PDB file of C-alpha atoms in Angstrom:
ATOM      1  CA  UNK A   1       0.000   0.000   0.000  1.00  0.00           C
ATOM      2  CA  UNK A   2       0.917   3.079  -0.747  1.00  0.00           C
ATOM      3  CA  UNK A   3       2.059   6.196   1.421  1.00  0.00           C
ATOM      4  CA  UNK A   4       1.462  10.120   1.155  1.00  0.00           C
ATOM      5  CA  UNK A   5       3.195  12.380   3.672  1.00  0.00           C
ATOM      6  CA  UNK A   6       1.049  13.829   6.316  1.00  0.00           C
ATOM      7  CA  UNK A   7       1.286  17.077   8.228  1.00  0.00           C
ATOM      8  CA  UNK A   8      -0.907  16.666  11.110  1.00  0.00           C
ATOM      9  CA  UNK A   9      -2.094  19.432  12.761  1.00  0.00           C
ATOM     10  CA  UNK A  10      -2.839  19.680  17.059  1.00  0.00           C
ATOM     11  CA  UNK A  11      -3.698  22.730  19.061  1.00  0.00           C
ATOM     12  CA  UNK A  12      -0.207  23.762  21.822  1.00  0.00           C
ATOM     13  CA  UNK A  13      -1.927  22.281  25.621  1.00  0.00           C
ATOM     14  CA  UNK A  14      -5.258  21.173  24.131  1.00  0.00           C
ATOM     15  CA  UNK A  15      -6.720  19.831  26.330  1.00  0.00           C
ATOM     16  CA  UNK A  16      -3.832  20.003  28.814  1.00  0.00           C
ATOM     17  CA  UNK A  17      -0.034  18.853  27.856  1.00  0.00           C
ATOM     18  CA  UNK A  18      -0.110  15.898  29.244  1.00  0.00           C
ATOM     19  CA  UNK A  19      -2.871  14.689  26.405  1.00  0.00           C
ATOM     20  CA  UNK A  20      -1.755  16.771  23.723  1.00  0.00           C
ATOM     21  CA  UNK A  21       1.305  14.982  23.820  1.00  0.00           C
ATOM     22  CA  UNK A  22      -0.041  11.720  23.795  1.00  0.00           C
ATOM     23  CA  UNK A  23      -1.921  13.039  20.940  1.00  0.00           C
ATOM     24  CA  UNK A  24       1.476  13.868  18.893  1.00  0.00           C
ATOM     25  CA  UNK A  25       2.799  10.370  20.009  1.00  0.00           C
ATOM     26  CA  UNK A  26       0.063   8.932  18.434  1.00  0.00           C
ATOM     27  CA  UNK A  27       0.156  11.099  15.194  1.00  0.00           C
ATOM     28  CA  UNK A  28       3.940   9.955  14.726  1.00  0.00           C
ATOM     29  CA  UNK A  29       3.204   6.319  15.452  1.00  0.00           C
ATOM     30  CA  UNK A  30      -0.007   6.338  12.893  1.00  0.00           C
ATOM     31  CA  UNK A  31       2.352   8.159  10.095  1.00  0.00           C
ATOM     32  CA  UNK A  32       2.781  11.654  10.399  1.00  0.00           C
ATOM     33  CA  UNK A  33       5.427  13.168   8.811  1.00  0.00           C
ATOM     34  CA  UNK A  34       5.414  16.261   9.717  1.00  0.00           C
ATOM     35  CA  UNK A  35       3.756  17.718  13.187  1.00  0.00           C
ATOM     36  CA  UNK A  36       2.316  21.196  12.828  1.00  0.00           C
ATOM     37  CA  UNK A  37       1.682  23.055  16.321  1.00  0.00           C
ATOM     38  CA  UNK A  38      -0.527  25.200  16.846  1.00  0.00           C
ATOM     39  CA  UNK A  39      -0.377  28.381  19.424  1.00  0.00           C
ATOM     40  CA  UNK A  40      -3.747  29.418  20.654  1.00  0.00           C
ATOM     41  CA  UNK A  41      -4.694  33.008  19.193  1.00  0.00           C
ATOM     42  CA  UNK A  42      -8.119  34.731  20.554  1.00  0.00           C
ATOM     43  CA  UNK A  43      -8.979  35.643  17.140  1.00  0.00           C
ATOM     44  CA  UNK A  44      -8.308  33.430  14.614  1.00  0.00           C
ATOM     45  CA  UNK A  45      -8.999  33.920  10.722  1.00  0.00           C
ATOM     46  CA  UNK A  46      -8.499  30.745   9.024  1.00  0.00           C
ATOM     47  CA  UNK A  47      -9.733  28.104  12.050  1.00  0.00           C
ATOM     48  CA  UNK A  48     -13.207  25.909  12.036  1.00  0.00           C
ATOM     49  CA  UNK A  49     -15.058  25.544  15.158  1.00  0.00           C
ATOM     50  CA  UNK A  50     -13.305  22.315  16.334  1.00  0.00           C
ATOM     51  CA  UNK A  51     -10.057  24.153  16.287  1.00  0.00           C
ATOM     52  CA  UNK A  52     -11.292  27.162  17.439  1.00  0.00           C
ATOM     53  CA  UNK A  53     -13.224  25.929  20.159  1.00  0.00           C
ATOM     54  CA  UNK A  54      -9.965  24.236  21.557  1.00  0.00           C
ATOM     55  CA  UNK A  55      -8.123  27.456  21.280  1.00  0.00           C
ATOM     56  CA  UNK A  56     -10.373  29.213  23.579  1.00  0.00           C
ATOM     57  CA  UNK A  57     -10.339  26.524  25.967  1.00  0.00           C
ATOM     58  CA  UNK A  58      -6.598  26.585  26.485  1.00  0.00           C
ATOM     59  CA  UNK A  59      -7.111  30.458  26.925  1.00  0.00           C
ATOM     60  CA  UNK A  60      -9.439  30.397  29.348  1.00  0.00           C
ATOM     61  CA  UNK A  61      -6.465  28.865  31.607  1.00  0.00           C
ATOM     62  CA  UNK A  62      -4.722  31.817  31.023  1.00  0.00           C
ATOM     63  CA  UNK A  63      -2.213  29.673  28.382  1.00  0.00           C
ATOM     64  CA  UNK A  64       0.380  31.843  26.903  1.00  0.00           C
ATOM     65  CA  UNK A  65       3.186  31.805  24.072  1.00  0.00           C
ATOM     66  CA  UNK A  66       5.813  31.054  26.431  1.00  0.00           C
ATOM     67  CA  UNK A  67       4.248  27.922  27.744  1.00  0.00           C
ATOM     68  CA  UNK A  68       3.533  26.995  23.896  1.00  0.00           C
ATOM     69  CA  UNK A  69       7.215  27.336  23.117  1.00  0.00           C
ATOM     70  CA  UNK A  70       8.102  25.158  25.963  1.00  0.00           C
ATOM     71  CA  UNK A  71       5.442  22.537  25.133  1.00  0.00           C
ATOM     72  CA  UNK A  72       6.679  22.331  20.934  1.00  0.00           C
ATOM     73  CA  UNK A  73      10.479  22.135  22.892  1.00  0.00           C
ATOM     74  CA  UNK A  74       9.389  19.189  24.889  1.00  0.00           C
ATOM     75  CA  UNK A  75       7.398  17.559  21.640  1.00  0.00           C
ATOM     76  CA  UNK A  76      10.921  18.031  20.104  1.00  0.00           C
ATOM     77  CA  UNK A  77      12.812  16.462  22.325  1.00  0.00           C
ATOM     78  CA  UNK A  78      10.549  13.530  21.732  1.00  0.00           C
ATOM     79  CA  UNK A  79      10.819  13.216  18.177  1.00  0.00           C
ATOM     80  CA  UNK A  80      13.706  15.187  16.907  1.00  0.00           C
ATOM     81  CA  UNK A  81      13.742  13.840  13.849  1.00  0.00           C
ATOM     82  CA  UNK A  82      10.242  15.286  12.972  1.00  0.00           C
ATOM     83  CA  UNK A  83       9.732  18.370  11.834  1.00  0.00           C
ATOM     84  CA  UNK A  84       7.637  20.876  13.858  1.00  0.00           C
ATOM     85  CA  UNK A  85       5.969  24.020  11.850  1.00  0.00           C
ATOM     86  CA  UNK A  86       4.685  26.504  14.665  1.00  0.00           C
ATOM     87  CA  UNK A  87       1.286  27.871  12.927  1.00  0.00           C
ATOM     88  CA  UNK A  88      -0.301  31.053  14.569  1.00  0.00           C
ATOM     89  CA  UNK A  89      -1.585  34.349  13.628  1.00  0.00           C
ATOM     90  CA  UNK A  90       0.839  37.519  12.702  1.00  0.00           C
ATOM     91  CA  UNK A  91       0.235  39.235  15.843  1.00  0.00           C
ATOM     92  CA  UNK A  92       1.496  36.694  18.020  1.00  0.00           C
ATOM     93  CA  UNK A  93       4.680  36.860  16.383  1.00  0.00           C
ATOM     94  CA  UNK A  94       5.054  40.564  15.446  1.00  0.00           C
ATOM     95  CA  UNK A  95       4.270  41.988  19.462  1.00  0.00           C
ATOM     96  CA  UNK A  96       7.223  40.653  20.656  1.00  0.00           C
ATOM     97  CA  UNK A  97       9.312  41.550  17.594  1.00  0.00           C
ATOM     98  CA  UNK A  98       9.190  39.232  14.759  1.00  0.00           C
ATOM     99  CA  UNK A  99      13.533  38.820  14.692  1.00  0.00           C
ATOM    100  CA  UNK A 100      12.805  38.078  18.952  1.00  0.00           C
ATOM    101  CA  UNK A 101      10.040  35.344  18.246  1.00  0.00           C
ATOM    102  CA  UNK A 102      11.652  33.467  15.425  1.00  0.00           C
ATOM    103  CA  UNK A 103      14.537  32.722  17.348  1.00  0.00           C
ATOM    104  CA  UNK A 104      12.888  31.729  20.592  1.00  0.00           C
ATOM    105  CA  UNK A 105      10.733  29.333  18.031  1.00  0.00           C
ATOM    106  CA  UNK A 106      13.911  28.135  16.154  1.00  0.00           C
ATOM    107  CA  UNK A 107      15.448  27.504  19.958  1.00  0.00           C
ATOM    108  CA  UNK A 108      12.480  25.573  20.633  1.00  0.00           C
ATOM    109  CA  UNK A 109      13.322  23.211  17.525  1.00  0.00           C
ATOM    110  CA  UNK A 110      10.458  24.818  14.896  1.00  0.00           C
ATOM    111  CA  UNK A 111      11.585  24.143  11.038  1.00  0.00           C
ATOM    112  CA  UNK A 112       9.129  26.089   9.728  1.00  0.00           C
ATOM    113  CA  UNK A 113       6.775  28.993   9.864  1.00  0.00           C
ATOM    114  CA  UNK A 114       2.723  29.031   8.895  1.00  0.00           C
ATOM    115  CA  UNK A 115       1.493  32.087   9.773  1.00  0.00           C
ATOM    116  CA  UNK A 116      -2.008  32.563   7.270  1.00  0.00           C
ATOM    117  CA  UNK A 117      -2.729  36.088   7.897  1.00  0.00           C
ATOM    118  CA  UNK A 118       1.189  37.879   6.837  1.00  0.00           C
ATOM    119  CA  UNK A 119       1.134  37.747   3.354  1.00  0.00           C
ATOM    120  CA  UNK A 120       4.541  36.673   1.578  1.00  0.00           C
ATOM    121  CA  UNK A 121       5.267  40.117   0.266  1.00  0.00           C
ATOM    122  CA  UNK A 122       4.597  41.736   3.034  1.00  0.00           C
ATOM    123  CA  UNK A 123       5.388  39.925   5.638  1.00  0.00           C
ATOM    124  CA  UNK A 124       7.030  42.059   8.299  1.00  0.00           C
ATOM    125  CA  UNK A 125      10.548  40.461   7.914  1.00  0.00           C
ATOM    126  CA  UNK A 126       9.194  36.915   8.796  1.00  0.00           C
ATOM    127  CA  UNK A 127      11.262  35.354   5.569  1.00  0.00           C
ATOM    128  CA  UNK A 128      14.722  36.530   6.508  1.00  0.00           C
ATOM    129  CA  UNK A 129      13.966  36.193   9.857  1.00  0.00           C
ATOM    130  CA  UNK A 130      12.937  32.705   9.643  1.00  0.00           C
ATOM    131  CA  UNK A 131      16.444  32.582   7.392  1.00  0.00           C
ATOM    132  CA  UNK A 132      18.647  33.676   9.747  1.00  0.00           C
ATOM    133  CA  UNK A 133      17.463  31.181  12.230  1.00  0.00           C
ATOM    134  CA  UNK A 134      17.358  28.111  10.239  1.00  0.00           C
ATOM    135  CA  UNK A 135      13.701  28.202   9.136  1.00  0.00           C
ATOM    136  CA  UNK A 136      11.315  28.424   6.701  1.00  0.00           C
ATOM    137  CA  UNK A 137       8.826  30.849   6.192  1.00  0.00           C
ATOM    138  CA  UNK A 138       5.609  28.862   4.540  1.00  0.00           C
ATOM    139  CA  UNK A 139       3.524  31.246   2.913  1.00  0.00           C
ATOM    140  CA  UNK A 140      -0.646  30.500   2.353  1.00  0.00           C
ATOM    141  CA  UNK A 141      -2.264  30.389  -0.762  1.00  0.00           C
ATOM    142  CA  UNK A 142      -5.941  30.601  -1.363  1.00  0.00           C
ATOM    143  CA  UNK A 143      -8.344  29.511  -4.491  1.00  0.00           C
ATOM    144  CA  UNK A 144      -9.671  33.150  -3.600  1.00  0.00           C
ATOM    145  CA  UNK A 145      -6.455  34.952  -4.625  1.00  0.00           C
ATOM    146  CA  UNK A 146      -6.422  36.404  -8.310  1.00  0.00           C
ATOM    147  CA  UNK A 147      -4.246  34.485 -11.003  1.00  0.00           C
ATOM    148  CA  UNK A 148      -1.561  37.187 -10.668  1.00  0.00           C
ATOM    149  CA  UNK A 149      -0.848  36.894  -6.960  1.00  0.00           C
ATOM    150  CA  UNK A 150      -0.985  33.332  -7.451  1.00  0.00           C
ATOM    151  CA  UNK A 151       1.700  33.277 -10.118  1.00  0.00           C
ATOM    152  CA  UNK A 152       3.881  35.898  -7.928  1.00  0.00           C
ATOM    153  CA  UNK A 153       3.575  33.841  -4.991  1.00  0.00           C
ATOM    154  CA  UNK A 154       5.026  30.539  -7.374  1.00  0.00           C
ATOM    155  CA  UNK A 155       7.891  32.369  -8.460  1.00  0.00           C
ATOM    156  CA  UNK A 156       8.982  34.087  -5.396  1.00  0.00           C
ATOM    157  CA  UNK A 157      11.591  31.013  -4.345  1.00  0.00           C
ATOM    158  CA  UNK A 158       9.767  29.424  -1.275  1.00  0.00           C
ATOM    159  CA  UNK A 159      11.245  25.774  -0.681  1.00  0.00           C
ATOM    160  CA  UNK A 160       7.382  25.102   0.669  1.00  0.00           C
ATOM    161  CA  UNK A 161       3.936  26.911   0.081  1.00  0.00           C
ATOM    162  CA  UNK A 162       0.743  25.727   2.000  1.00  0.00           C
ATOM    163  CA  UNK A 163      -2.068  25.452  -0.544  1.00  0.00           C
ATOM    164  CA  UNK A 164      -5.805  25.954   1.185  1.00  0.00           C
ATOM    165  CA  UNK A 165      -7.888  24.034  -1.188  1.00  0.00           C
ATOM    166  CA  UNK A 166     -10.737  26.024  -1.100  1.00  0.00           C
ATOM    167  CA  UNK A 167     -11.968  29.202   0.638  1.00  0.00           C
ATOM    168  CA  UNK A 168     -13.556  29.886   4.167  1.00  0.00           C
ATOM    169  CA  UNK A 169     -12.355  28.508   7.000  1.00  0.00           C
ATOM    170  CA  UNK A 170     -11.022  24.556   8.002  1.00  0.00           C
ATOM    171  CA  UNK A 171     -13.011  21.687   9.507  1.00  0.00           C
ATOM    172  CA  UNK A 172     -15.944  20.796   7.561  1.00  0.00           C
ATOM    173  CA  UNK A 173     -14.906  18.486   4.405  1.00  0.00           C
ATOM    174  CA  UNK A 174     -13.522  19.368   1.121  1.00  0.00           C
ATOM    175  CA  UNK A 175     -14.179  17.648  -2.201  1.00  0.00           C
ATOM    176  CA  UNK A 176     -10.814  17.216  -4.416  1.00  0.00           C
ATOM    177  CA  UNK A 177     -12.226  18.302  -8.137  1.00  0.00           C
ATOM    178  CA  UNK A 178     -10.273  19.527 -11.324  1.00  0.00           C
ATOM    179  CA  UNK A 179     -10.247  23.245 -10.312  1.00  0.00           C
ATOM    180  CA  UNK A 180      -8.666  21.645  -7.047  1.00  0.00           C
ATOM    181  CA  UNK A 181      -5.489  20.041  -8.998  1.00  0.00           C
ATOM    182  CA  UNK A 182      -5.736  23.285 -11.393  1.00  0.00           C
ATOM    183  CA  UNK A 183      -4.983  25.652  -8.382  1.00  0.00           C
ATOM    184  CA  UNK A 184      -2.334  23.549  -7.142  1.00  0.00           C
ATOM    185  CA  UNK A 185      -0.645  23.126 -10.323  1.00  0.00           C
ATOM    186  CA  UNK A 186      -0.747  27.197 -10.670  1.00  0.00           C
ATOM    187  CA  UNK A 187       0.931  27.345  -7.092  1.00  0.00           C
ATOM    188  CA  UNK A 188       4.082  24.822  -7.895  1.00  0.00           C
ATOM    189  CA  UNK A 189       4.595  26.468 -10.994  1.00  0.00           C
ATOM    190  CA  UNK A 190       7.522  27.843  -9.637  1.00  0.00           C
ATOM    191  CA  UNK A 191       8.686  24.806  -8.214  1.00  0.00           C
ATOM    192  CA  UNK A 192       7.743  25.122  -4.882  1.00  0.00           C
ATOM    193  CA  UNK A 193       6.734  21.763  -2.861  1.00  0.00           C
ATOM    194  CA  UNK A 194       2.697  22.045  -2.103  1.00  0.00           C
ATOM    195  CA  UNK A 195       1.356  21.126   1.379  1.00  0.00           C
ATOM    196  CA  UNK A 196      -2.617  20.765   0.620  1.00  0.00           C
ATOM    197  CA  UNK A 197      -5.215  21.390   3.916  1.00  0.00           C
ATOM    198  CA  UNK A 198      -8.307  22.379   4.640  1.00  0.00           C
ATOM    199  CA  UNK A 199     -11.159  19.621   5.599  1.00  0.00           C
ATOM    200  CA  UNK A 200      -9.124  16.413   4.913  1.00  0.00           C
ATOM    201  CA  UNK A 201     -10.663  13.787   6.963  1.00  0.00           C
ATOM    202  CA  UNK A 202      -9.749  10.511   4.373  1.00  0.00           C
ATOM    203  CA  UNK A 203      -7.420   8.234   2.342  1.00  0.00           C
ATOM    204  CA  UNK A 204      -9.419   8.714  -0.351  1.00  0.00           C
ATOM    205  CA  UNK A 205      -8.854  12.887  -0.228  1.00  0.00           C
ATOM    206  CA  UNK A 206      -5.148  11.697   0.136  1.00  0.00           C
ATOM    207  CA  UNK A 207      -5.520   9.619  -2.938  1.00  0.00           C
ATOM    208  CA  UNK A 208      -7.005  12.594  -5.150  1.00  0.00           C
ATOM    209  CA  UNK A 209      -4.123  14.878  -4.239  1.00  0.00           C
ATOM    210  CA  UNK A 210      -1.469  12.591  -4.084  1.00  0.00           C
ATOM    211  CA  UNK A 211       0.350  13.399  -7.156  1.00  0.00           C
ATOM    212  CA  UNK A 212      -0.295  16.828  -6.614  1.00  0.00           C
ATOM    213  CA  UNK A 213       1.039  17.844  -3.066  1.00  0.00           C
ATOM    214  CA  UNK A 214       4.267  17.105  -1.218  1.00  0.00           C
ATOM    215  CA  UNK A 215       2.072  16.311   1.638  1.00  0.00           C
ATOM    216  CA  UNK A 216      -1.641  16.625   2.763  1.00  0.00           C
ATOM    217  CA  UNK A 217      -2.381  18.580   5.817  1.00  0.00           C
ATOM    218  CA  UNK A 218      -5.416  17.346   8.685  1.00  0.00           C
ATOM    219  CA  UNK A 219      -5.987  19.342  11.524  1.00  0.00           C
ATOM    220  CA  UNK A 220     -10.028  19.093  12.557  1.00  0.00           C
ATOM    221  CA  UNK A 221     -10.309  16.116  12.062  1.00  0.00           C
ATOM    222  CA  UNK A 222      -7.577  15.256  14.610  1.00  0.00           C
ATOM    223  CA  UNK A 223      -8.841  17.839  17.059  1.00  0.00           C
ATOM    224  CA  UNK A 224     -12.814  16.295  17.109  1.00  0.00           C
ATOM    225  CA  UNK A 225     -11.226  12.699  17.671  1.00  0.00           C
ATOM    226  CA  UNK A 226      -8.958  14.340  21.170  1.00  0.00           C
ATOM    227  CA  UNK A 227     -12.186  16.321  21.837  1.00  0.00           C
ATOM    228  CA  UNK A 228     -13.843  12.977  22.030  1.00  0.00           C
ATOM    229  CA  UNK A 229     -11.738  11.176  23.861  1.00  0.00           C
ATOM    230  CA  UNK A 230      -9.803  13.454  26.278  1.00  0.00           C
ATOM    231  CA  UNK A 231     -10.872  11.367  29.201  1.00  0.00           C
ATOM    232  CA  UNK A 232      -8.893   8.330  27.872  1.00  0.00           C
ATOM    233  CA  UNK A 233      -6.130   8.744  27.179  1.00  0.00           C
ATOM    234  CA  UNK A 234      -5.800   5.135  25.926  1.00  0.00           C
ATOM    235  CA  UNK A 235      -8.768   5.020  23.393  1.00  0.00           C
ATOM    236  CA  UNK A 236      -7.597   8.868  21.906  1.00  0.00           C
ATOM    237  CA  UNK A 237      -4.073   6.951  21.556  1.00  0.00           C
ATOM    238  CA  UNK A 238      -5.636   4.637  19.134  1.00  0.00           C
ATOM    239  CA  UNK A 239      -8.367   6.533  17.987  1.00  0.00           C
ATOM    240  CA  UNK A 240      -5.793   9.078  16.676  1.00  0.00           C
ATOM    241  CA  UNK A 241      -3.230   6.601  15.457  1.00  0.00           C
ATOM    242  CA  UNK A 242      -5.907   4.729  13.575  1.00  0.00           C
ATOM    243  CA  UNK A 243      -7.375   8.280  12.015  1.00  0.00           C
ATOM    244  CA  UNK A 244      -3.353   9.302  10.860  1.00  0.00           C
ATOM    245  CA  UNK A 245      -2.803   5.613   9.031  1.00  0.00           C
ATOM    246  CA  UNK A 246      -6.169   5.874   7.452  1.00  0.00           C
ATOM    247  CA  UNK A 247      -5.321   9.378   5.734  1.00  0.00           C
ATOM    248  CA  UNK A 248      -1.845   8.689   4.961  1.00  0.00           C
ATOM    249  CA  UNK A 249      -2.128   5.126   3.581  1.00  0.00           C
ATOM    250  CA  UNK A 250      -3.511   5.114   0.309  1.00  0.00           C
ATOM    251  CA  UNK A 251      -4.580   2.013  -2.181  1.00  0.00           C
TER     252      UNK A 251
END
C-alpha cells in the first residue's frame, strides 16, 4: 500500500499537555510526517469551530506563548527527527518583535513557519527572519487569490507553500475536483513543494491529491477525535493513530 506524507495538525496544551502529547505520540506512530503546532490566538482567521473551540479553551487557563514554546520544545525532544511548523496568527509573532520570536521558536526546535494572515510580500521580515534562524517561512495560498498573486507567490523562491484548497475557514470536508489540482498546479509552478489542507478527513482525499502535493495537511479532524476522547487517554491513543494511518495510507 501506498504512502502520502502527512502534516498533522494539534492545538499547543489542548486539552492540557499531558494529552496533547499523547496526541502527537500517536500522530507519529499512525504516520505523520510532519507535526504542525498550533499556538492558541483569541482571534483566529483561518480556524473551524473544532479548532477554534480548543483554542479558547486553552485560553481560558490563562495559556500563553511562552508555555507553547516550551510545550513544541518538549514535543521536540521527543521526536527530533520530525519536523515541527509553529502555525499562529501575525500578531502573536510581530508583538514581541518578529527577529525576537523566530529565534525563541527556532530555539524551541520549529523548522518552519505558517502564519495565514502575513502575506509573503509583506510579511514584516518573517522570511529573513525565519532565514537567519534556520527556518522556513511557509507562505498561504488561497483559491480566492487572483491568477496574478498566485503566479507571484510561485515564483517568489519558497522551498514550501501551503495550498488551502478552497476558501472559508477549516473543519468541515472538502471535495478534491479539477479546479482543485488546477490551483495547485498554478501554485508549484515555480517549483515550490505544495502542502494541501483544509477539511481532509480521508485516504481517499489523500488519494485525489497525491500526485499533486508534497504532503496533505489534517488538523479538525484530529482535534474532534482528542475532543472525544480526552478522558482516555488510551482510546484517543488509538483513535488518533488509527485516524493518521487511514489518511496517509492510500490504495
Amino acid at each position: 500500500m501506498e504512502k502520502i506524507k502527512l502534516m498533522a495538525h494539534l492545538v499547543a496544551g489542548y486539552p492540557t499537555e499531558e494529552i496533547a502529547l499523547t496526541a502527537a505520540k500517536a500522530l507519529v506512530e499512525g504516520g505523520a510526517d510532519i507535526l504542525e503546532i498550533q499556538l492558541p490566538f483569541s482571534d483566529p482567521s483561518a480556524d473551524g469551530p473544532a479548532i477554534q473551540t480548543a483554542c479558547t479553551a486553552v485560553l481560558s487557563h490563562g495559556y500563553s506563548t511562552a508555555r507553547g514554546l516550551n510545550f513544541i520544545a518538549s514535543v521536540h525532544k521527543e521526536f527530533p527527527n520530525i519536523p515541527i511548523y509553529l502555525m499562529s496568527y501575525g500578531s502573536l509573532v510581530y508583538t514581541p518583535g518578529v527577529e525576537s520570536f523566530c529565534k525563541k521558536a527556532a530555539d524551541a526546535g520549529v523548522s518552519g513557519m505558517i502564519i495565514p494572515d502575513l502575506p509573503f510580500d509583506f510579511d514584516e521580515g518573517l522570511t529573513a527572519a525565519c532565514k537567519v534562524n534556520g527556518m522556513h517561512n511557509i507562505p498561504v495560498a488561497a483559491p480566492s487569490m487572483s491568477e496574478e498573486r498566485i503566479k507571484k507567490m510561485s515564483k517568489a523562491g519558497f522551498p514550501y507553500i501551503y495550498a488551502a484548497l478552497r476558501t472559508g475557514i477549516t473543519g468541515s470536508d472538502t471535495t478534491i475536483d479539477n479546479a482543485t489540482l488546477e490551483f495547485l498546479n498554478k501554485v508549484s509552478a515555480g517549483g515550490s513543494k505544495i502542502y494541501g489542507g483544509f477539511g481532509i478527513s480521508n485516504g481517499n482525499q489523500s488519494a485525489a491529491l497525491a500526485s499533486s502535493v508534497e504532503a496533505v495537511v489534517a488538523g479538525s479532524v484530529f482535534v474532534r477525535i482528542i475532543t472525544e476522547h480526552k478522558d482516555d487517554k488510551m482510546v484517543l491513543f488509538d483513535a488518533v493513530k488509527a485516524k493518521a494511518a487511514e489518511i496517509t495510507h492510500i490504495a
